[in-house]
mmCIF file of C-alpha atoms in Angstrom:
data_model
loop_
_atom_site.group_PDB
_atom_site.id
_atom_site.type_symbol
_atom_site.label_atom_id
_atom_site.label_comp_id
_atom_site.label_asym_id
_atom_site.label_seq_id
_atom_site.Cartn_x
_atom_site.Cartn_y
_atom_site.Cartn_z
ATOM 1 C CA MET A 1 92.190 76.669 86.389
ATOM 2 C CA LEU A 2 94.154 79.898 86.484
ATOM 3 C CA ARG A 3 97.724 79.386 87.650
ATOM 4 C CA PRO A 4 100.128 82.121 88.743
ATOM 5 C CA PRO A 5 103.215 82.665 86.606
ATOM 6 C CA SER A 6 106.223 80.718 87.804
ATOM 7 C CA ILE A 7 109.087 82.555 89.462
ATOM 8 C CA GLY A 8 112.420 81.766 87.866
ATOM 9 C CA GLY A 9 113.385 80.283 84.518
ATOM 10 C CA ASP A 10 112.116 82.203 81.514
ATOM 11 C CA ASN A 11 109.683 84.180 83.672
ATOM 12 C CA ARG A 12 112.221 85.543 86.147
ATOM 13 C CA HIS A 13 111.795 89.093 84.821
ATOM 14 C CA ASP A 14 108.009 89.073 84.758
ATOM 15 C CA PRO A 15 106.422 91.688 87.011
ATOM 16 C CA LEU A 16 105.408 90.419 90.414
ATOM 17 C CA ILE A 17 102.070 91.686 91.626
ATOM 18 C CA VAL A 18 102.321 92.717 95.253
ATOM 19 C CA THR A 19 99.483 94.393 97.114
ATOM 20 C CA VAL A 20 100.546 96.791 99.854
ATOM 21 C CA SER A 21 97.800 97.979 102.148
ATOM 22 C CA ALA A 22 97.728 99.947 105.359
ATOM 23 C CA ASN A 23 95.289 100.205 108.212
ATOM 24 C CA VAL A 24 94.811 103.933 108.638
ATOM 25 C CA ARG A 25 91.647 103.805 110.709
ATOM 26 C CA PRO A 26 91.817 104.417 114.432
ATOM 27 C CA ASN A 27 90.727 101.725 116.832
ATOM 28 C CA LYS A 28 87.074 101.098 116.134
ATOM 29 C CA GLU A 29 84.256 99.897 118.303
ATOM 30 C CA PRO A 30 83.491 96.216 117.683
ATOM 31 C CA ARG A 31 80.423 95.612 115.603
ATOM 32 C CA GLN A 32 77.352 94.743 117.613
ATOM 33 C CA ASN A 33 75.057 92.059 116.284
ATOM 34 C CA SER A 34 72.099 92.897 118.500
ATOM 35 C CA SER A 35 70.260 96.189 118.779
ATOM 36 C CA LYS A 36 68.987 95.093 122.208
ATOM 37 C CA ARG A 37 72.386 95.418 123.872
ATOM 38 C CA LYS A 38 72.330 98.218 126.425
ATOM 39 C CA THR A 39 75.240 100.588 126.101
ATOM 40 C CA GLN A 40 76.269 104.116 126.951
ATOM 41 C CA LEU A 41 76.870 105.774 123.600
ATOM 42 C CA GLN A 42 79.008 108.826 123.016
ATOM 43 C CA LEU A 43 79.750 110.697 119.843
ATOM 44 C CA PRO A 44 83.241 110.036 118.473
ATOM 45 C CA PRO A 45 85.438 112.728 120.087
ATOM 46 C CA GLN A 46 87.065 115.336 117.901
ATOM 47 C CA GLU A 47 90.564 114.035 118.576
ATOM 48 C CA ASP A 48 89.534 110.680 117.103
ATOM 49 C CA SER A 49 88.620 112.256 113.768
ATOM 50 C CA TRP A 50 90.047 110.224 110.913
ATOM 51 C CA ASN A 51 92.973 111.395 108.870
ATOM 52 C CA TYR A 52 93.281 109.426 105.652
ATOM 53 C CA HIS A 53 95.915 111.727 104.200
ATOM 54 C CA ASP A 54 99.072 109.656 103.822
ATOM 55 C CA ALA A 55 98.018 106.099 103.064
ATOM 56 C CA TRP A 56 94.965 106.858 100.958
ATOM 57 C CA LEU A 57 96.826 109.263 98.689
ATOM 58 C CA ALA A 58 99.339 106.606 97.727
ATOM 59 C CA VAL A 59 96.708 103.917 97.240
ATOM 60 C CA SER A 60 94.432 106.173 95.189
ATOM 61 C CA GLY A 61 97.127 107.252 92.743
ATOM 62 C CA LYS A 62 97.354 110.789 94.040
ATOM 63 C CA ARG A 63 101.079 110.612 94.670
ATOM 64 C CA SER A 64 104.120 108.351 94.527
ATOM 65 C CA PRO A 65 104.550 105.364 96.848
ATOM 66 C CA SER A 66 105.689 106.356 100.318
ATOM 67 C CA THR A 67 109.163 105.821 101.747
ATOM 68 C CA ALA A 68 107.705 103.086 103.938
ATOM 69 C CA VAL A 69 106.620 101.132 100.856
ATOM 70 C CA HIS A 70 110.100 101.365 99.336
ATOM 71 C CA ASP A 71 111.677 100.357 102.652
ATOM 72 C CA LEU A 72 109.465 97.272 102.704
ATOM 73 C CA PHE A 73 110.827 96.120 99.357
ATOM 74 C CA LYS A 74 114.426 96.978 100.278
ATOM 75 C CA LYS A 75 114.216 94.697 103.306
ATOM 76 C CA SER A 76 112.628 91.859 101.337
ATOM 77 C CA SER A 77 114.403 89.149 99.356
ATOM 78 C CA LEU A 78 112.765 90.331 96.128
ATOM 79 C CA LEU A 79 114.791 91.734 93.256
ATOM 80 C CA TYR A 80 114.014 95.441 93.554
ATOM 81 C CA LYS A 81 114.550 98.760 91.825
ATOM 82 C CA PRO A 82 112.735 101.956 92.904
ATOM 83 C CA GLU A 83 111.334 102.534 89.401
ATOM 84 C CA TRP A 84 109.639 99.136 89.504
ATOM 85 C CA VAL A 85 107.334 100.232 92.336
ATOM 86 C CA THR A 86 104.456 102.371 91.215
ATOM 87 C CA VAL A 87 100.942 103.385 92.132
ATOM 88 C CA LEU A 88 98.209 101.614 90.203
ATOM 89 C CA PRO A 89 95.998 104.143 88.361
ATOM 90 C CA ALA A 90 92.330 104.005 89.324
ATOM 91 C CA ALA A 91 91.216 103.154 85.776
ATOM 92 C CA LYS A 92 93.591 100.187 85.587
ATOM 93 C CA GLN A 93 92.549 98.999 89.038
ATOM 94 C CA GLY A 94 88.946 99.132 87.859
ATOM 95 C CA ALA A 95 89.834 97.131 84.744
ATOM 96 C CA TYR A 96 91.576 94.464 86.818
ATOM 97 C CA LEU A 97 88.582 94.209 89.158
ATOM 98 C CA TRP A 98 86.351 93.841 86.088
ATOM 99 C CA GLY A 99 88.571 90.956 84.990
ATOM 100 C CA THR A 100 88.368 89.329 88.418
ATOM 101 C CA ILE A 101 84.589 89.412 88.651
ATOM 102 C CA ASN A 102 83.960 88.315 85.081
ATOM 103 C CA TYR A 103 86.516 85.510 85.387
ATOM 104 C CA LEU A 104 84.888 84.167 88.558
ATOM 105 C CA LEU A 105 81.477 84.380 86.878
ATOM 106 C CA GLY A 106 82.749 82.378 83.905
ATOM 107 C CA ASN A 107 82.386 85.254 81.443
ATOM 108 C CA VAL A 108 86.020 85.684 80.381
ATOM 109 C CA GLY A 109 86.548 84.231 76.919
ATOM 110 C CA ARG A 110 82.963 84.961 75.896
ATOM 111 C CA ASP A 111 81.641 87.826 73.762
ATOM 112 C CA TYR A 112 81.752 91.279 75.367
ATOM 113 C CA SER A 113 77.941 91.366 75.456
ATOM 114 C CA LYS A 114 77.974 88.421 77.904
ATOM 115 C CA THR A 115 80.121 90.250 80.453
ATOM 116 C CA VAL A 116 78.971 92.392 83.374
ATOM 117 C CA ALA A 117 79.825 95.997 84.176
ATOM 118 C CA VAL A 118 81.576 96.733 87.463
ATOM 119 C CA LEU A 119 81.266 99.889 89.546
ATOM 120 C CA ALA A 120 83.494 99.959 92.617
ATOM 121 C CA GLN A 121 84.007 102.585 95.277
ATOM 122 C CA GLU A 122 87.413 102.859 96.897
ATOM 123 C CA SER A 123 88.581 105.468 99.397
ATOM 124 C CA ALA A 124 89.360 108.247 96.925
ATOM 125 C CA SER A 125 87.529 107.333 93.730
ATOM 126 C CA ALA A 126 84.657 105.444 92.187
ATOM 127 C CA GLN A 127 85.653 103.243 89.244
ATOM 128 C CA MET A 128 83.286 102.401 86.397
ATOM 129 C CA THR A 129 84.346 99.651 83.979
ATOM 130 C CA TYR A 130 82.460 97.861 81.213
ATOM 131 C CA ALA A 131 83.159 96.276 77.822
ATOM 132 C CA LEU A 132 82.417 97.856 74.448
ATOM 133 C CA SER A 133 82.214 96.407 70.966
ATOM 134 C CA ALA A 134 85.272 96.807 68.758
ATOM 135 C CA LYS A 135 83.337 99.243 66.566
ATOM 136 C CA ALA A 136 82.225 101.373 69.509
ATOM 137 C CA ALA A 137 85.800 101.494 70.757
ATOM 138 C CA ALA A 138 87.067 102.543 67.314
ATOM 139 C CA ASP A 139 84.428 105.273 67.105
ATOM 140 C CA ALA A 140 85.173 106.633 70.584
ATOM 141 C CA PRO A 141 85.811 110.384 70.724
ATOM 142 C CA THR A 142 89.244 111.845 71.339
ATOM 143 C CA PHE A 143 89.834 114.413 74.037
ATOM 144 C CA SER A 144 91.967 117.522 73.832
ATOM 145 C CA ASN A 145 93.373 116.909 77.307
ATOM 146 C CA GLY A 146 94.695 113.529 76.184
ATOM 147 C CA GLU A 147 92.575 111.547 78.627
ATOM 148 C CA GLN A 148 92.124 107.899 77.691
ATOM 149 C CA TYR A 149 88.842 106.230 78.583
ATOM 150 C CA ILE A 150 89.198 103.021 76.555
ATOM 151 C CA ALA A 151 91.958 100.426 76.564
ATOM 152 C CA MET A 152 92.254 96.970 75.051
ATOM 153 C CA HIS A 153 92.798 94.136 77.537
ATOM 154 C CA HIS A 154 93.737 90.626 76.441
ATOM 155 C CA LEU A 155 92.229 87.911 78.635
ATOM 156 C CA GLN A 156 92.311 84.211 77.817
ATOM 157 C CA GLU A 157 92.756 84.602 74.048
ATOM 158 C CA THR A 158 90.030 87.254 73.875
ATOM 159 C CA ASN A 159 90.450 90.982 73.329
ATOM 160 C CA TYR A 160 88.172 93.213 75.375
ATOM 161 C CA TYR A 161 87.793 96.933 74.807
ATOM 162 C CA LEU A 162 87.100 98.337 78.238
ATOM 163 C CA TYR A 163 85.737 101.707 79.185
ATOM 164 C CA SER A 164 87.367 102.321 82.551
ATOM 165 C CA HIS A 165 87.390 105.620 84.378
ATOM 166 C CA GLY A 166 88.315 106.649 87.898
ATOM 167 C CA TYR A 167 85.903 109.265 89.183
ATOM 168 C CA PHE A 168 87.821 111.513 91.571
ATOM 169 C CA PRO A 169 87.075 112.616 94.248
ATOM 170 C CA TYR A 170 84.079 110.344 94.731
ATOM 171 C CA GLY A 171 85.423 107.509 96.846
ATOM 172 C CA VAL A 172 84.039 106.568 100.244
ATOM 173 C CA TYR A 173 85.953 109.235 102.155
ATOM 174 C CA ALA A 174 86.877 111.721 99.456
ATOM 175 C CA LEU A 175 83.199 112.324 98.728
ATOM 176 C CA ARG A 176 82.624 113.359 102.331
ATOM 177 C CA ALA A 177 85.303 116.014 102.024
ATOM 178 C CA GLU A 178 83.889 117.126 98.667
ATOM 179 C CA VAL A 179 80.455 117.724 100.217
ATOM 180 C CA LEU A 180 81.657 119.121 103.533
ATOM 181 C CA LYS A 181 83.835 121.774 101.908
ATOM 182 C CA TYR A 182 80.630 123.523 100.853
ATOM 183 C CA THR A 183 79.436 123.705 104.464
ATOM 184 C CA ASN A 184 82.771 124.159 106.270
ATOM 185 C CA ASP A 185 82.425 126.481 109.306
ATOM 186 C CA SER A 186 78.630 126.310 109.022
ATOM 187 C CA TYR A 187 76.183 123.568 109.929
ATOM 188 C CA THR A 188 75.270 120.745 107.578
ATOM 189 C CA TYR A 189 72.082 118.778 106.991
ATOM 190 C CA CYS A 190 74.074 115.651 106.090
ATOM 191 C CA VAL A 191 75.206 114.414 109.529
ATOM 192 C CA THR A 192 73.396 113.012 112.540
ATOM 193 C CA ASN A 193 71.842 115.489 114.948
ATOM 194 C CA GLY A 194 74.186 116.470 117.779
ATOM 195 C CA PHE A 195 77.453 115.712 116.006
ATOM 196 C CA ASN A 196 80.162 118.346 116.305
ATOM 197 C CA GLY A 197 83.685 117.454 115.201
ATOM 198 C CA GLN A 198 86.158 117.425 112.340
ATOM 199 C CA PHE A 199 86.688 115.284 109.285
ATOM 200 C CA LYS A 200 90.262 115.184 107.983
ATOM 201 C CA TYR A 201 91.204 114.180 104.482
ATOM 202 C CA TYR A 202 94.025 114.993 102.059
ATOM 203 C CA GLY A 203 95.703 117.174 104.676
ATOM 204 C CA GLU A 204 92.600 119.318 105.099
ATOM 205 C CA ALA A 205 90.356 119.520 108.173
ATOM 206 C CA TYR A 206 86.639 120.145 107.690
ATOM 207 C CA ASN A 207 84.497 121.345 110.568
ATOM 208 C CA VAL A 208 81.382 119.196 110.817
ATOM 209 C CA ILE A 209 78.474 120.722 112.722
ATOM 210 C CA SER A 210 75.016 119.195 112.531
ATOM 211 C CA ALA A 211 72.090 121.463 111.707
ATOM 212 C CA PRO A 212 69.924 122.418 114.717
ATOM 213 C CA SER A 213 67.051 120.418 113.236
ATOM 214 C CA GLY A 214 69.269 117.435 112.399
ATOM 215 C CA SER A 215 69.875 115.751 109.054
ATOM 216 C CA ASN A 216 67.484 116.235 106.143
ATOM 217 C CA TYR A 217 67.368 114.134 102.972
ATOM 218 C CA GLU A 218 66.353 116.828 100.477
ATOM 219 C CA LYS A 219 68.691 119.498 101.865
ATOM 220 C CA CYS A 220 71.584 117.056 102.015
ATOM 221 C CA LYS A 221 70.892 115.981 98.436
ATOM 222 C CA ALA A 222 71.148 119.613 97.327
ATOM 223 C CA ASN A 223 74.713 119.713 98.703
ATOM 224 C CA VAL A 224 75.503 116.378 97.060
ATOM 225 C CA MET A 225 74.219 117.560 93.671
ATOM 226 C CA GLN A 226 76.510 120.558 93.995
ATOM 227 C CA ALA A 227 79.505 118.330 94.784
ATOM 228 C CA LEU A 228 78.822 116.078 91.774
ATOM 229 C CA HIS A 229 79.215 119.011 89.360
ATOM 230 C CA LEU A 230 76.447 117.728 87.114
ATOM 231 C CA ASN A 231 76.667 120.806 84.903
ATOM 232 C CA ALA A 232 80.436 120.740 84.463
ATOM 233 C CA THR A 233 81.773 121.466 80.986
ATOM 234 C CA CYS A 234 81.936 118.331 78.849
ATOM 235 C CA GLN A 235 83.906 117.928 75.621
ATOM 236 C CA VAL A 236 81.431 115.419 74.178
ATOM 237 C CA GLN A 237 77.692 114.930 74.181
ATOM 238 C CA ASN A 238 77.293 111.961 76.513
ATOM 239 C CA CYS A 239 78.678 112.723 79.955
ATOM 240 C CA THR A 240 77.979 111.563 83.480
ATOM 241 C CA PHE A 241 79.183 114.092 86.058
ATOM 242 C CA ASN A 242 82.212 116.259 86.741
ATOM 243 C CA GLY A 243 82.786 116.517 82.989
ATOM 244 C CA ALA A 244 83.502 112.807 82.427
ATOM 245 C CA TRP A 245 82.464 110.905 79.295
ATOM 246 C CA ASN A 246 80.087 107.992 79.966
ATOM 247 C CA GLY A 247 81.560 105.612 77.378
ATOM 248 C CA GLY A 248 78.456 105.506 75.218
ATOM 249 C CA GLY A 249 76.780 102.544 76.945
ATOM 250 C CA GLY A 250 75.871 99.327 75.171
ATOM 251 C CA ALA A 251 75.366 95.645 75.948
ATOM 252 C CA GLY A 252 78.348 95.546 78.297
ATOM 253 C CA LEU A 253 76.497 97.884 80.644
ATOM 254 C CA ASP A 254 73.248 95.914 80.772
ATOM 255 C CA ARG A 255 74.185 94.033 83.944
ATOM 256 C CA LEU A 256 75.818 96.022 86.725
ATOM 257 C CA TYR A 257 77.781 94.696 89.700
ATOM 258 C CA LEU A 258 78.448 97.035 92.626
ATOM 259 C CA ALA A 259 81.583 96.263 94.624
ATOM 260 C CA ARG A 260 83.819 97.459 97.439
ATOM 261 C CA GLY A 261 82.305 100.515 99.162
ATOM 262 C CA PHE A 262 78.935 100.065 97.481
ATOM 263 C CA TYR A 263 78.690 96.532 98.852
ATOM 264 C CA ASP A 264 79.962 97.509 102.310
ATOM 265 C CA ALA A 265 77.333 100.223 102.607
ATOM 266 C CA GLY A 266 74.608 97.765 101.706
ATOM 267 C CA SER A 267 75.999 95.154 104.079
ATOM 268 C CA ASP A 268 76.043 97.581 107.001
ATOM 269 C CA THR A 269 72.373 98.359 106.468
ATOM 270 C CA TYR A 270 71.132 94.835 105.677
ATOM 271 C CA ILE A 271 70.153 95.467 102.046
ATOM 272 C CA ALA A 272 73.125 93.355 100.945
ATOM 273 C CA GLY A 273 73.675 90.775 103.636
ATOM 274 C CA LYS A 274 74.812 87.888 101.421
ATOM 275 C CA PRO A 275 78.134 87.520 99.576
ATOM 276 C CA SER A 276 76.211 88.437 96.411
ATOM 277 C CA THR A 277 72.818 90.156 96.588
ATOM 278 C CA GLU A 278 70.461 91.369 93.867
ATOM 279 C CA LEU A 279 68.607 94.577 94.665
ATOM 280 C CA ARG A 280 67.072 97.632 93.057
ATOM 281 C CA LEU A 281 68.913 100.936 93.222
ATOM 282 C CA LEU A 282 65.834 102.341 94.919
ATOM 283 C CA GLU A 283 66.872 100.415 98.052
ATOM 284 C CA TYR A 284 69.786 102.817 98.520
ATOM 285 C CA GLU A 285 67.401 105.770 98.523
ATOM 286 C CA LYS A 286 65.168 104.084 101.105
ATOM 287 C CA VAL A 287 68.130 103.671 103.443
ATOM 288 C CA ALA A 288 69.234 107.252 102.779
ATOM 289 C CA LYS A 289 65.836 108.650 103.738
ATOM 290 C CA MET A 290 65.683 106.427 106.811
ATOM 291 C CA ALA A 291 69.175 107.466 107.930
ATOM 292 C CA CYS A 292 68.438 111.150 107.381
ATOM 293 C CA GLU A 293 65.256 110.990 109.476
ATOM 294 C CA VAL A 294 66.873 109.854 112.740
ATOM 295 C CA LYS A 295 66.958 112.526 115.427
ATOM 296 C CA SER A 296 69.848 111.376 117.590
ATOM 297 C CA PHE A 297 73.082 109.417 117.578
ATOM 298 C CA GLU A 298 71.509 106.857 119.919
ATOM 299 C CA GLU A 299 68.526 106.366 117.611
ATOM 300 C CA ALA A 300 70.858 105.898 114.657
ATOM 301 C CA HIS A 301 72.776 103.205 116.538
ATOM 302 C CA VAL A 302 69.597 101.301 117.394
ATOM 303 C CA LEU A 303 68.442 101.524 113.785
ATOM 304 C CA LEU A 304 71.825 100.546 112.303
ATOM 305 C CA PRO A 305 73.628 98.594 115.039
ATOM 306 C CA VAL A 306 76.332 97.089 112.805
ATOM 307 C CA VAL A 307 77.612 100.454 111.545
ATOM 308 C CA ASP A 308 80.850 101.459 113.276
ATOM 309 C CA LEU A 309 80.376 104.313 115.732
ATOM 310 C CA VAL A 310 82.918 106.531 113.973
ATOM 311 C CA GLU A 311 81.013 106.057 110.704
ATOM 312 C CA LEU A 312 77.539 106.544 112.139
ATOM 313 C CA PRO A 313 77.346 110.367 111.929
ATOM 314 C CA TYR A 314 77.932 110.180 108.151
ATOM 315 C CA VAL A 315 75.408 107.489 107.189
ATOM 316 C CA CYS A 316 72.893 110.031 105.870
ATOM 317 C CA LEU A 317 75.569 111.714 103.750
ATOM 318 C CA ASP A 318 77.057 108.454 102.473
ATOM 319 C CA PHE A 319 73.769 106.974 101.275
ATOM 320 C CA VAL A 320 72.436 110.199 99.795
ATOM 321 C CA PHE A 321 75.672 110.448 97.837
ATOM 322 C CA VAL A 322 75.630 106.820 96.659
ATOM 323 C CA TYR A 323 72.045 106.980 95.421
ATOM 324 C CA THR A 324 72.428 110.430 93.848
ATOM 325 C CA MET A 325 75.647 109.434 92.097
ATOM 326 C CA LEU A 326 74.078 106.265 90.673
ATOM 327 C CA VAL A 327 70.803 107.829 89.514
ATOM 328 C CA ASP A 328 71.517 111.516 88.872
ATOM 329 C CA GLY A 329 75.214 111.125 88.075
ATOM 330 C CA PHE A 330 75.396 107.925 86.022
ATOM 331 C CA GLY A 331 71.770 108.118 84.912
ATOM 332 C CA PHE A 332 70.675 104.640 85.983
ATOM 333 C CA ASP A 333 66.974 103.914 86.472
ATOM 334 C CA PRO A 334 66.031 103.746 90.193
ATOM 335 C CA MET A 335 64.196 100.482 89.450
ATOM 336 C CA MET A 336 67.253 98.902 87.810
ATOM 337 C CA MET A 337 68.248 95.532 89.283
ATOM 338 C CA VAL A 338 71.932 95.388 90.229
ATOM 339 C CA THR A 339 74.118 92.937 92.118
ATOM 340 C CA ALA A 340 76.028 94.044 95.200
ATOM 341 C CA VAL A 341 78.972 91.660 95.411
ATOM 342 C CA LYS A 342 81.751 90.852 97.838
ATOM 343 C CA GLU A 343 82.327 87.186 97.073
ATOM 344 C CA VAL A 344 81.581 84.935 94.099
ATOM 345 C CA GLU A 345 81.221 81.162 94.274
ATOM 346 C CA TYR A 346 83.939 79.544 92.196
ATOM 347 C CA GLY A 347 84.953 75.900 92.208
ATOM 348 C CA GLY A 348 82.865 75.192 95.278
ATOM 349 C CA SER A 349 84.401 78.015 97.325
ATOM 350 C CA LEU A 350 83.561 81.661 97.914
ATOM 351 C CA MET A 351 86.209 83.901 96.361
ATOM 352 C CA THR A 352 86.550 87.514 97.490
ATOM 353 C CA VAL A 353 86.552 89.915 94.547
ATOM 354 C CA GLU A 354 89.852 91.812 94.498
ATOM 355 C CA TRP A 355 91.783 93.342 91.607
ATOM 356 C CA PRO A 356 95.063 91.321 91.905
ATOM 357 C CA LEU A 357 93.393 88.229 90.426
ATOM 358 C CA GLY A 358 92.445 90.238 87.340
ATOM 359 C CA ALA A 359 95.984 91.593 87.088
ATOM 360 C CA ALA A 360 97.436 88.080 87.312
ATOM 361 C CA LEU A 361 94.964 86.808 84.720
ATOM 362 C CA GLU A 362 96.025 89.513 82.285
ATOM 363 C CA LEU A 363 99.698 88.837 82.956
ATOM 364 C CA VAL A 364 99.308 85.102 82.313
ATOM 365 C CA SER A 365 97.261 85.780 79.174
ATOM 366 C CA SER A 366 99.902 88.138 77.770
ATOM 367 C CA ASN A 367 102.687 85.644 78.561
ATOM 368 C CA ASN A 368 100.839 82.889 76.716
ATOM 369 C CA THR A 369 100.365 85.186 73.725
ATOM 370 C CA ARG A 370 104.085 85.983 73.587
ATOM 371 C CA LYS A 371 104.965 82.278 73.733
ATOM 372 C CA ASP A 372 102.586 81.528 70.859
ATOM 373 C CA ASP A 373 104.310 84.196 68.755
ATOM 374 C CA ILE A 374 107.751 82.640 69.199
#
């Protein structure tokens, strides 16, 4: 059983893992469990457009922690110095989440080929993480810009060489801005018919005007392909999108778990209704085509009653992007079986998959290694 490091004694200077989160969404409509409920629906008004600027930038590693975060620590009883508080890089967050999921599945301590790959979607980035053999890690290319794709992580007396990369700006909300900037001040085929408002992200406001004929899968996908930068310059042969190296693949990529935003999207549309659901990637395309075919906001709500009203105009865009990123960006087969995961059964209980457990596991493992060396 994993135990947290003790506070005090010889461990009093060990880093303490504290997760700081913020609710930056406006008040949302409660989820409805029945499509039969009669209601008067209205499009989310323009003044309710979301602005993810401040909180998401800090969480996604785009800037330093805010003054509010530092104030929180100053007022606490914790031993604190400003330089001890930092933003977790996306690649490291992905590696910690990989550790969490593989630990809960019972894979940590086994050969790298027995582990699963993890692809998570946060607000600002998508994070791909999987294990490589020691030889593949040693043979990995070097990059003139100094970017590091592979790092060694020590977990329960086992060294894992992890490919971990944060794909910016392809998180749940950043990707919307990335697509909408190509259609700003003109109509888009990626939002529900009748929607007219603004989407705010990273201090920028994007005008969102639905096409007269409504959303369209193929035309929306053309905008998404443009936003993925599939033909971006790549320093090595094997790349995914936006000029990023794919890690070379291997046994550690044979089994793929989709987490965070990928799971939430599936949960909202019933293709991933359980804590852990196996499905084919093709299911995401089916939902994308269905969402892009609706002709009104009301029809979309009847079809997808559990999707929050402020999210509903973007369902076509979100699912087209998810499927296109997985298949055209990462190159996965549409028929590939994957697991959409939110919780994993462990010790008779369902454990939510979050990165702090992986961070704690690595901390405990490194402490044990240091003690053995003394």
